[in-house]
Short mmCIF file of C-alpha atoms and ligand atoms in Angstrom, two decimals:
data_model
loop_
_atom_site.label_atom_id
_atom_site.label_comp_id
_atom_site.label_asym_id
_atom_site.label_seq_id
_atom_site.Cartn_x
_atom_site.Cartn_y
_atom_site.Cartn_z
CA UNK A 200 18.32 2.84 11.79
CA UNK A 201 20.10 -0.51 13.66
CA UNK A 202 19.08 -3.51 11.15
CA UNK A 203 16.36 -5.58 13.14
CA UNK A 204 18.27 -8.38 15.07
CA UNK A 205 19.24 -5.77 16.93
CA UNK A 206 15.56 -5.36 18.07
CA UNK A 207 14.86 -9.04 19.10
CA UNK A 208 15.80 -8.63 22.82
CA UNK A 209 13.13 -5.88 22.78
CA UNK A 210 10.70 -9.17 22.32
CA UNK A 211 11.85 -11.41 24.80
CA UNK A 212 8.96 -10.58 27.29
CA UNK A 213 5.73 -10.20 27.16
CA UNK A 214 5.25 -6.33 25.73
CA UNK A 215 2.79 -3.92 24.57
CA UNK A 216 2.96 -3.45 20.82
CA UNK A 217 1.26 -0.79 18.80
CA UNK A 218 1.28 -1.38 15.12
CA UNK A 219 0.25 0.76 12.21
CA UNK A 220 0.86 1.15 8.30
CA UNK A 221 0.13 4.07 5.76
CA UNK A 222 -2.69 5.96 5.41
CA UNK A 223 -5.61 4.74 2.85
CA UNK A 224 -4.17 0.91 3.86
CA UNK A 225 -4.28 -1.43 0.91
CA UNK A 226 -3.64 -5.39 0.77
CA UNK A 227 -0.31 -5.54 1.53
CA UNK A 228 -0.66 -3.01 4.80
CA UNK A 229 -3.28 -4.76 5.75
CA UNK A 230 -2.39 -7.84 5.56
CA UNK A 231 1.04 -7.24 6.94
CA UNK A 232 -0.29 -5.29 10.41
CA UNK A 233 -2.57 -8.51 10.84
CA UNK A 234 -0.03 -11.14 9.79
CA UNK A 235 2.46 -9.70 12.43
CA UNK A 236 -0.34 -8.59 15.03
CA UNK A 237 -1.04 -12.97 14.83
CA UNK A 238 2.33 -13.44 14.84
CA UNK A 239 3.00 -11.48 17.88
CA UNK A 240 -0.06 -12.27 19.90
CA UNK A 241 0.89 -15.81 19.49
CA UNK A 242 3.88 -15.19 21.13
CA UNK A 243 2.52 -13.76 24.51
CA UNK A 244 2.44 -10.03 23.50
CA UNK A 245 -0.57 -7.55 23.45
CA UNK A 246 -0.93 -6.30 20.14
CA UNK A 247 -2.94 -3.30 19.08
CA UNK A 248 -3.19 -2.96 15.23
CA UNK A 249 -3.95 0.80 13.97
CA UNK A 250 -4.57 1.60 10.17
CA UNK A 251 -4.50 5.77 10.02
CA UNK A 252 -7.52 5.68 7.76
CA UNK A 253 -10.40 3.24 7.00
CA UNK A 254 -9.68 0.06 6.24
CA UNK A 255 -11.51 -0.73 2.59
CA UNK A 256 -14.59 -2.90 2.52
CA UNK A 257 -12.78 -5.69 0.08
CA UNK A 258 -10.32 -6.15 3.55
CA UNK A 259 -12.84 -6.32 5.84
CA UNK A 260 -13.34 -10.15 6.09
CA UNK A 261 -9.55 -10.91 6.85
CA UNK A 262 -8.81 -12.74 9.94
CA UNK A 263 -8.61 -10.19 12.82
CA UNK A 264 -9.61 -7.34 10.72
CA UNK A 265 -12.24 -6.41 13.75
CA UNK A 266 -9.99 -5.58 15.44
CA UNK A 267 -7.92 -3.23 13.74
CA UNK A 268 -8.29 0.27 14.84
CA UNK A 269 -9.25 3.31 12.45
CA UNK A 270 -6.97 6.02 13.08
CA UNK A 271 -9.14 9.00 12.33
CA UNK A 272 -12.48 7.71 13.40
CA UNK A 273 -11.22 6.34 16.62
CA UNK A 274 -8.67 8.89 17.56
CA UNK A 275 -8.46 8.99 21.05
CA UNK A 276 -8.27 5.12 21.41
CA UNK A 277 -5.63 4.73 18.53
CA UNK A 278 -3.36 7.49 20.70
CA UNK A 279 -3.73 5.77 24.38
CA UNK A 280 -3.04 2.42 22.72
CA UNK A 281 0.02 4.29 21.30
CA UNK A 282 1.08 6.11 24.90
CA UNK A 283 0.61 2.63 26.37
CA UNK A 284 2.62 0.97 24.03
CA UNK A 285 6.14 -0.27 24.94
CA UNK A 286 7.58 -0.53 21.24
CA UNK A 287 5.75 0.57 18.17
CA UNK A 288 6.04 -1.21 14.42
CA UNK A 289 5.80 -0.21 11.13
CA UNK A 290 4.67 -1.79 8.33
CA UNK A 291 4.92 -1.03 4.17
CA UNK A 292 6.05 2.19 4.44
CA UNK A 293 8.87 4.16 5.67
CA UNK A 294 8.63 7.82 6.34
CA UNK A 295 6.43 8.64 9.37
CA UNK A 296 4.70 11.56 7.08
CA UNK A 297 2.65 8.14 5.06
CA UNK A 298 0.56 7.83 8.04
CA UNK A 299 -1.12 11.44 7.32
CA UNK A 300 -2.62 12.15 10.97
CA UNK A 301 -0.54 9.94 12.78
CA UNK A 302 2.95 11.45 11.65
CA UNK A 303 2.88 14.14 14.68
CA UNK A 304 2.09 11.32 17.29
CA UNK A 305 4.92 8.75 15.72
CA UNK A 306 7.38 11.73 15.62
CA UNK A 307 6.71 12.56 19.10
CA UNK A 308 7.01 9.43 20.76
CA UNK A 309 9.25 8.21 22.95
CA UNK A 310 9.47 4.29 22.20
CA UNK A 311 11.61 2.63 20.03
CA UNK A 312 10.00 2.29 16.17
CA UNK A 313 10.91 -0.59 14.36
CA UNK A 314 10.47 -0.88 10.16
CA UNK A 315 9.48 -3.63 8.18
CA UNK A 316 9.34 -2.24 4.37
CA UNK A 317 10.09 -2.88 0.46
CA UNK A 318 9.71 0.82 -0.77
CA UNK A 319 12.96 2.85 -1.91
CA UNK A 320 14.97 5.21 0.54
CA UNK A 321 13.82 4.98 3.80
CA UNK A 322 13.95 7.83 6.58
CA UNK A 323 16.62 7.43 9.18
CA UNK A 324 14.17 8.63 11.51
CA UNK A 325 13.93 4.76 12.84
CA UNK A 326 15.12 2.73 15.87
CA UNK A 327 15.27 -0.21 13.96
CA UNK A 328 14.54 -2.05 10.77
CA UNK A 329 14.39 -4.08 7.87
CA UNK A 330 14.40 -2.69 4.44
CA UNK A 331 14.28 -4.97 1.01
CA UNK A 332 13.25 -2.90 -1.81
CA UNK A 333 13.48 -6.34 -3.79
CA UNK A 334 11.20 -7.91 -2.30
CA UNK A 335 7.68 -8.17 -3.53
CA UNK A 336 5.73 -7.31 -0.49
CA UNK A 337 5.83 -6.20 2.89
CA UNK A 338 3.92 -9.61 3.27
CA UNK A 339 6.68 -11.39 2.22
CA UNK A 340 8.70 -9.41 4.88
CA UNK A 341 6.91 -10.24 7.90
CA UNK A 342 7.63 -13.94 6.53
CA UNK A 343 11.29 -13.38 6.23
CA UNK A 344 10.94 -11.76 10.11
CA UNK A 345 9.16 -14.82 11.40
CA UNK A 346 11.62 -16.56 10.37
CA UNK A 347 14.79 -14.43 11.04
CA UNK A 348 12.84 -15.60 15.03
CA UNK A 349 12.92 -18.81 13.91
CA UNK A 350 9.51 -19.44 14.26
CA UNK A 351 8.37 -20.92 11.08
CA UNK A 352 6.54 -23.53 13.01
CA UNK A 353 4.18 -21.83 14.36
CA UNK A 354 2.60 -20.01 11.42
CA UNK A 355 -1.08 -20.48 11.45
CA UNK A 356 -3.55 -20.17 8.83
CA UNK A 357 -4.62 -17.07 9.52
CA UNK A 358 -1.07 -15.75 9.74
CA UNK A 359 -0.53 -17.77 6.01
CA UNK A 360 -3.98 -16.05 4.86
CA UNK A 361 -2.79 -12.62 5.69
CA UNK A 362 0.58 -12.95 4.52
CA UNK A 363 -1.22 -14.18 1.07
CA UNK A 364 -3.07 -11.59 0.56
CA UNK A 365 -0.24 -8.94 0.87
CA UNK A 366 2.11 -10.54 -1.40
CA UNK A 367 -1.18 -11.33 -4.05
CA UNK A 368 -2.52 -7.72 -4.45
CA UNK A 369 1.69 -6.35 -4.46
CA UNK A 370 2.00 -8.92 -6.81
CA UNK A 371 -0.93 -8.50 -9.37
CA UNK A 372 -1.76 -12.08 -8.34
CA UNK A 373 1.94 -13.37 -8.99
CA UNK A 374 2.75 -11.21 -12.19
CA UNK A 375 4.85 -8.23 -11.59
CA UNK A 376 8.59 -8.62 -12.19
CA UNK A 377 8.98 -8.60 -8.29
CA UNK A 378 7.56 -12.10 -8.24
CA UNK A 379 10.69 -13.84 -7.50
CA UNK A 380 11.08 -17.31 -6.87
CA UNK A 381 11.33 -16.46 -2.96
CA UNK A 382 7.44 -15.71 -3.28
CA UNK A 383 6.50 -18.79 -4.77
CA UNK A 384 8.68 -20.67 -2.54
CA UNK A 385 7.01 -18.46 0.35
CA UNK A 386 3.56 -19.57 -0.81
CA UNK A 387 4.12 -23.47 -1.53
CA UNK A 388 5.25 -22.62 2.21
CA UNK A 389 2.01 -20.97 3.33
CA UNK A 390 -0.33 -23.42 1.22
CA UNK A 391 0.61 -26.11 3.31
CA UNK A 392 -1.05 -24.13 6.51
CA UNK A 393 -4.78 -24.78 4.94
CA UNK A 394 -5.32 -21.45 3.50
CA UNK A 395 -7.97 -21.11 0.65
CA UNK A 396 -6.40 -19.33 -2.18
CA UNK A 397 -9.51 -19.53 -4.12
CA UNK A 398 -11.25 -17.94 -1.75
CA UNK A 399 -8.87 -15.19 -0.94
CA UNK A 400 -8.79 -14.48 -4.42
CA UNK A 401 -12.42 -14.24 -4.65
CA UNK A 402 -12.91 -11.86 -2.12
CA UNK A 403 -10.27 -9.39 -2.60
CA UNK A 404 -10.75 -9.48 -6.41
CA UNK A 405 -14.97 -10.85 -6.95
CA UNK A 406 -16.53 -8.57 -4.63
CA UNK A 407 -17.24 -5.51 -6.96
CA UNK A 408 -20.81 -3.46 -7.27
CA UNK A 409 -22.72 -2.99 -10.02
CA UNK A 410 -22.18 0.57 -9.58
CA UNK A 411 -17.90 0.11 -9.94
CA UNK A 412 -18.13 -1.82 -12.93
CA UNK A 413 -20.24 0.49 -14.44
CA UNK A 414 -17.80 3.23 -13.20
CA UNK A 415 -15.22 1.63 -14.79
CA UNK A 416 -16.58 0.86 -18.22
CA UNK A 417 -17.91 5.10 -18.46
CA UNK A 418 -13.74 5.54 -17.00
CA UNK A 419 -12.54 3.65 -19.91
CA UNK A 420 -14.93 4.72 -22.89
CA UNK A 421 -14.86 8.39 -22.04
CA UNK A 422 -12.04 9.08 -19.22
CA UNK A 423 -9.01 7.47 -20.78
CA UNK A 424 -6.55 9.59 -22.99
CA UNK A 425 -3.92 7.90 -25.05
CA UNK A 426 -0.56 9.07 -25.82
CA UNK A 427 1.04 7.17 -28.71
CA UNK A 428 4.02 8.92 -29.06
CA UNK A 429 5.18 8.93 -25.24
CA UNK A 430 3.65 5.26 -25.18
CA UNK A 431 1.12 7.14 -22.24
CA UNK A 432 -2.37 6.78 -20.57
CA UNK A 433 -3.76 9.54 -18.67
CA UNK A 434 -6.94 9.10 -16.48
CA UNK A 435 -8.29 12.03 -15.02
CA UNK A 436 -11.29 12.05 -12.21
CA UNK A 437 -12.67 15.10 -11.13
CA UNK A 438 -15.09 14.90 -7.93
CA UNK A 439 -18.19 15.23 -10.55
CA UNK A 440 -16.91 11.60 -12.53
CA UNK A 441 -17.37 10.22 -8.95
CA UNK A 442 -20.52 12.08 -7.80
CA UNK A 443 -22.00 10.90 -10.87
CA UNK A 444 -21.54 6.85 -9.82
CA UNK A 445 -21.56 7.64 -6.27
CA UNK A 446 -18.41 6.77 -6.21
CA UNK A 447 -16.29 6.33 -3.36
CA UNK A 448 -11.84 6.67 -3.12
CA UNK A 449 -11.71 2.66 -2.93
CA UNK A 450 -13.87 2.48 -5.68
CA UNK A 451 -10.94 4.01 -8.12
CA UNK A 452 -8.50 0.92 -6.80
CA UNK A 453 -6.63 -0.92 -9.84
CA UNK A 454 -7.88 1.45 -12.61
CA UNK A 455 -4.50 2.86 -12.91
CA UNK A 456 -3.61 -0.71 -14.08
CA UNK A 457 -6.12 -1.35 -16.89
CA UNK A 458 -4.14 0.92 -19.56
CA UNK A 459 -1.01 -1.02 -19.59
CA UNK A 460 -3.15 -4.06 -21.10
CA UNK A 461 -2.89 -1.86 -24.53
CA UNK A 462 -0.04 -3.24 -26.37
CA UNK A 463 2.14 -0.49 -26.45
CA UNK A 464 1.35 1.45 -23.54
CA UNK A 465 4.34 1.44 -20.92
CA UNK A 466 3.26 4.45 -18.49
CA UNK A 467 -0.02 4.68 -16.62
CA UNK A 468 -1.37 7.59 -14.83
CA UNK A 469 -4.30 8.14 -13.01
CA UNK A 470 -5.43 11.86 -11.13
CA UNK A 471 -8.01 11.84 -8.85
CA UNK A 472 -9.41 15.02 -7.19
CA UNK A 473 -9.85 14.56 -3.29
CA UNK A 474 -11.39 16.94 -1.15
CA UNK A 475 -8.40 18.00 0.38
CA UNK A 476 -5.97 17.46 -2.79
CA UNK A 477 -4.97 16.22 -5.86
CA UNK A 478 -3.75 12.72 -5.77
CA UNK A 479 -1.87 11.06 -8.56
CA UNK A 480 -1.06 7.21 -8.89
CA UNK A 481 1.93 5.89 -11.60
CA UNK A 482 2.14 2.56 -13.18
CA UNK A 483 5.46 1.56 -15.70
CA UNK A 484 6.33 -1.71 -17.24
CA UNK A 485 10.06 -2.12 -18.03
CA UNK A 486 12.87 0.70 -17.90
CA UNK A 487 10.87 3.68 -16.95
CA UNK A 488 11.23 4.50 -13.20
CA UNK A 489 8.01 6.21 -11.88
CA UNK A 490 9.22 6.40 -8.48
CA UNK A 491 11.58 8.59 -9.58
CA UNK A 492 9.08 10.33 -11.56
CA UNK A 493 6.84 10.67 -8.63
CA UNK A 494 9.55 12.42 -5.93
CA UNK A 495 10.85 14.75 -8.96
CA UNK A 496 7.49 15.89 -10.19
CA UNK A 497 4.28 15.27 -7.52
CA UNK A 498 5.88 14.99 -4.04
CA UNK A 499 6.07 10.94 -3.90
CA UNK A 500 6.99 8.02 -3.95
CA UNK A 501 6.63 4.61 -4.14
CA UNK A 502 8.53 2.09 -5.94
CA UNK A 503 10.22 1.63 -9.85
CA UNK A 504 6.76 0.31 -11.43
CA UNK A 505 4.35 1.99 -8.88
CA UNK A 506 4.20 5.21 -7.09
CA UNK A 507 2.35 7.95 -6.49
CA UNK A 508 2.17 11.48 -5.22
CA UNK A 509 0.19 14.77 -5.01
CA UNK A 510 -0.25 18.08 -6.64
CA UNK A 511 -1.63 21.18 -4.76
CA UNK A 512 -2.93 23.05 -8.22
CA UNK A 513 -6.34 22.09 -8.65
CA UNK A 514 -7.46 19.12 -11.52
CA UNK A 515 -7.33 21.04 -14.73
CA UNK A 516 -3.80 22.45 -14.17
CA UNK A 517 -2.26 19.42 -12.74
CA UNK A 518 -3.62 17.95 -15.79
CA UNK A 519 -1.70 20.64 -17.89
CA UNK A 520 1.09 20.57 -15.93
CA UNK A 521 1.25 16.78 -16.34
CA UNK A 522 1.22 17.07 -19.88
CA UNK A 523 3.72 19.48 -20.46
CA UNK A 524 6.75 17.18 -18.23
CA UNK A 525 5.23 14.51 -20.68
CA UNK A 526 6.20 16.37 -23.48
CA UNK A 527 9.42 17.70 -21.67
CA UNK A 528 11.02 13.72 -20.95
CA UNK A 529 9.24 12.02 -23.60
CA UNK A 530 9.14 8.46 -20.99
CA UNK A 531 9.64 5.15 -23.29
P1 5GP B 1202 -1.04 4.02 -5.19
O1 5GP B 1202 -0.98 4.45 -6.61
O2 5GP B 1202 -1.62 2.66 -5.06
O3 5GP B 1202 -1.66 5.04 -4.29
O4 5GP B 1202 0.46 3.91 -4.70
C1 5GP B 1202 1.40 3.13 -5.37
C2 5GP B 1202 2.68 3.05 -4.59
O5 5GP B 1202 3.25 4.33 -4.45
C3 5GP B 1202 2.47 2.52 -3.18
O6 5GP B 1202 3.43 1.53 -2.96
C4 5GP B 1202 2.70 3.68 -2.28
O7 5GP B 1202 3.42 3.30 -1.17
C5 5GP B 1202 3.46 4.67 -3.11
N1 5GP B 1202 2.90 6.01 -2.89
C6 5GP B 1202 1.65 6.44 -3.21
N2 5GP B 1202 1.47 7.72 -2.87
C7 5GP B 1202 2.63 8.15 -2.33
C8 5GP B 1202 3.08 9.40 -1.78
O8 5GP B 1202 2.37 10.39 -1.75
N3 5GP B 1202 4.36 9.41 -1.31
C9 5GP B 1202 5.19 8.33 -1.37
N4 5GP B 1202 6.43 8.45 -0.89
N5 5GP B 1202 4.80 7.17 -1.88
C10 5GP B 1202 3.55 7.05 -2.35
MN1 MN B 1203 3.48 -2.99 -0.14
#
């Protein structure tokens, strides 16, 4: 992978650009794709944004969000907007086999990729790219890139809105250790381009149903297991907890989280059964690296304080197989 500057001559004329992010998209993949798919249509190019999944309803109002392309339920145009392409980005993520369908089509094509990522150990399968594991946000990437073109000029508001949003949902809203003083400086910066904070926060965070907060009180009062001694949560959703409030994937975003608000409790984990699989999601705070964690134990990923991965036992035994490494590494 040749670091980025190499790729700016790529950009000199107008060109086709495909860009996508991982499957099951959140805020920061999102909001990067659209950040840079402004960025780049304001600079003469024709952009085409894919997400390989659906894009979740708390998204759906960002600027240029209409226009992003759903992998899987638009197949067909996602893939001739890819064969058309001249040069294809990447965004907040960094292995090809994140974009679930898409993986083959990335793998097999000819143009030149180019990353933009924080997550830990990225493939060399790349043309080019930009990896910063300390930084906060792919968000705050596509700022550093904009600027690496020395175009901070011409950042718009909806370019500062999207960029917002990435680096406030990576953040929890300006919280995590990764908040450095780059990302406040980055936001005084984007504040001044008459974005409404309040409202972005309002929308991505105010816009629950009933129904969710009602799934999330039964999660909490029945669903959450404590373990003092390994300073542990455990939540554990089988497909009937989520038949039972209707509940849909995007509806189980951020529960993970709630457990480390118990003093004490240092290592979050919440299972989920899919259709297709068993998906697990890992929250630390401090010294305990749950990336790690993820790649050793589940198949993942991620970063030190959040990863995830996947198990291919079904609920009850991944839940016994959980418990047992628990007992085995004894995280503090
Ligand atoms: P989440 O729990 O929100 O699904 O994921 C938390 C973090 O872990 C995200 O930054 C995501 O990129 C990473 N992650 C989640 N699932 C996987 C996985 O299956 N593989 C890898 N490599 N990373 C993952
Ligand atoms: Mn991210």
């Amino acid at each position: 992978m040749l670091p980025i500057q190499d790729a700016l001559p790529l950009l000199t004329e107008p060109a086709k650009i495909y860009i996508t992010t991982h499957h099951k998209p959140d805020g920061d993949a999102i909001g990067s794709i659209l950040a840079l798919y402004h960025y780049l249509t304001a600079k003469g190019h024709t952009v085409t944004a894919v997400a390989p999944s659906e894009v979740p309803d708390f998204l759906r109002w960002m600027p240029g969000c209409n226009t992003v392309i759903n992998h899987e339920a638009d197949t067909e145009k996602s893939l001739k907007a890819l064969k058309e392409a001249d040069l294809i980005f990447g965004l907040d993520f960094n292995d090809f086999s994140r974009t679930k369908h898409l993986t083959q089509a990335l793998t097999d094509a000819p143009q030149f990729t180019i990353m933009i990522d924080h997550h830990l150990m990225p493939s060399p399968q790349w043309s080019y790219g930009m990896s910063n594991p300390a930084r906060s946000s792919t968000c705050e990437m596509v700022y550093d890139f904009i600027n690496l073109c020395g175009d901070n000029k011409i950042i718009t508001a909806d370019m500062a809105t999207c960029m917002y949003v990435g680096a406030m949902t990576d953040t929890g809203s300006f919280k995590f250790p990764a908040t450095t003083a780059s990302v406040h400086l980055m936001i005084a910066d984007l504040m001044t381009r008459g974005i409404n904070h309040t409202a972005i926060h309002e929308e991505v965070y105010d816009a629950w149903s009933e129904n969710r907060m009602r799934f999330l009180g039964y999660i909490l009062m029945d669903k959450m297991i404590i373990f003092r001694k390994y300073n542990a949560a455990l939540i554990a959703l089988s497909r009937k907890d989520m038949h039972l409030f209707n509940a849909q994937n995007g509806d189980t975003e951020g529960i993970v989280n709630y457990p480390l608000s118990i003093a004490g409790i240092r290592f979050s984990t919440l299972i989920t059964e899919r259709a297709d699989e068993v998906k697990l999601s890992f929250r630390s705070k401090g010294l305990f690296d749950v990336s790690n964690f993820a790649r050793l134990y589940f198949e993942g990923g991620g970063h030190f304080n959040a990863s995830g991965g996947r198990s291919k036992l079904p609920l009850e035994e991944t839940i016994s197989y959980y418990k047992k490494i628990l007992s085995e590494i004894h995280p503090k």
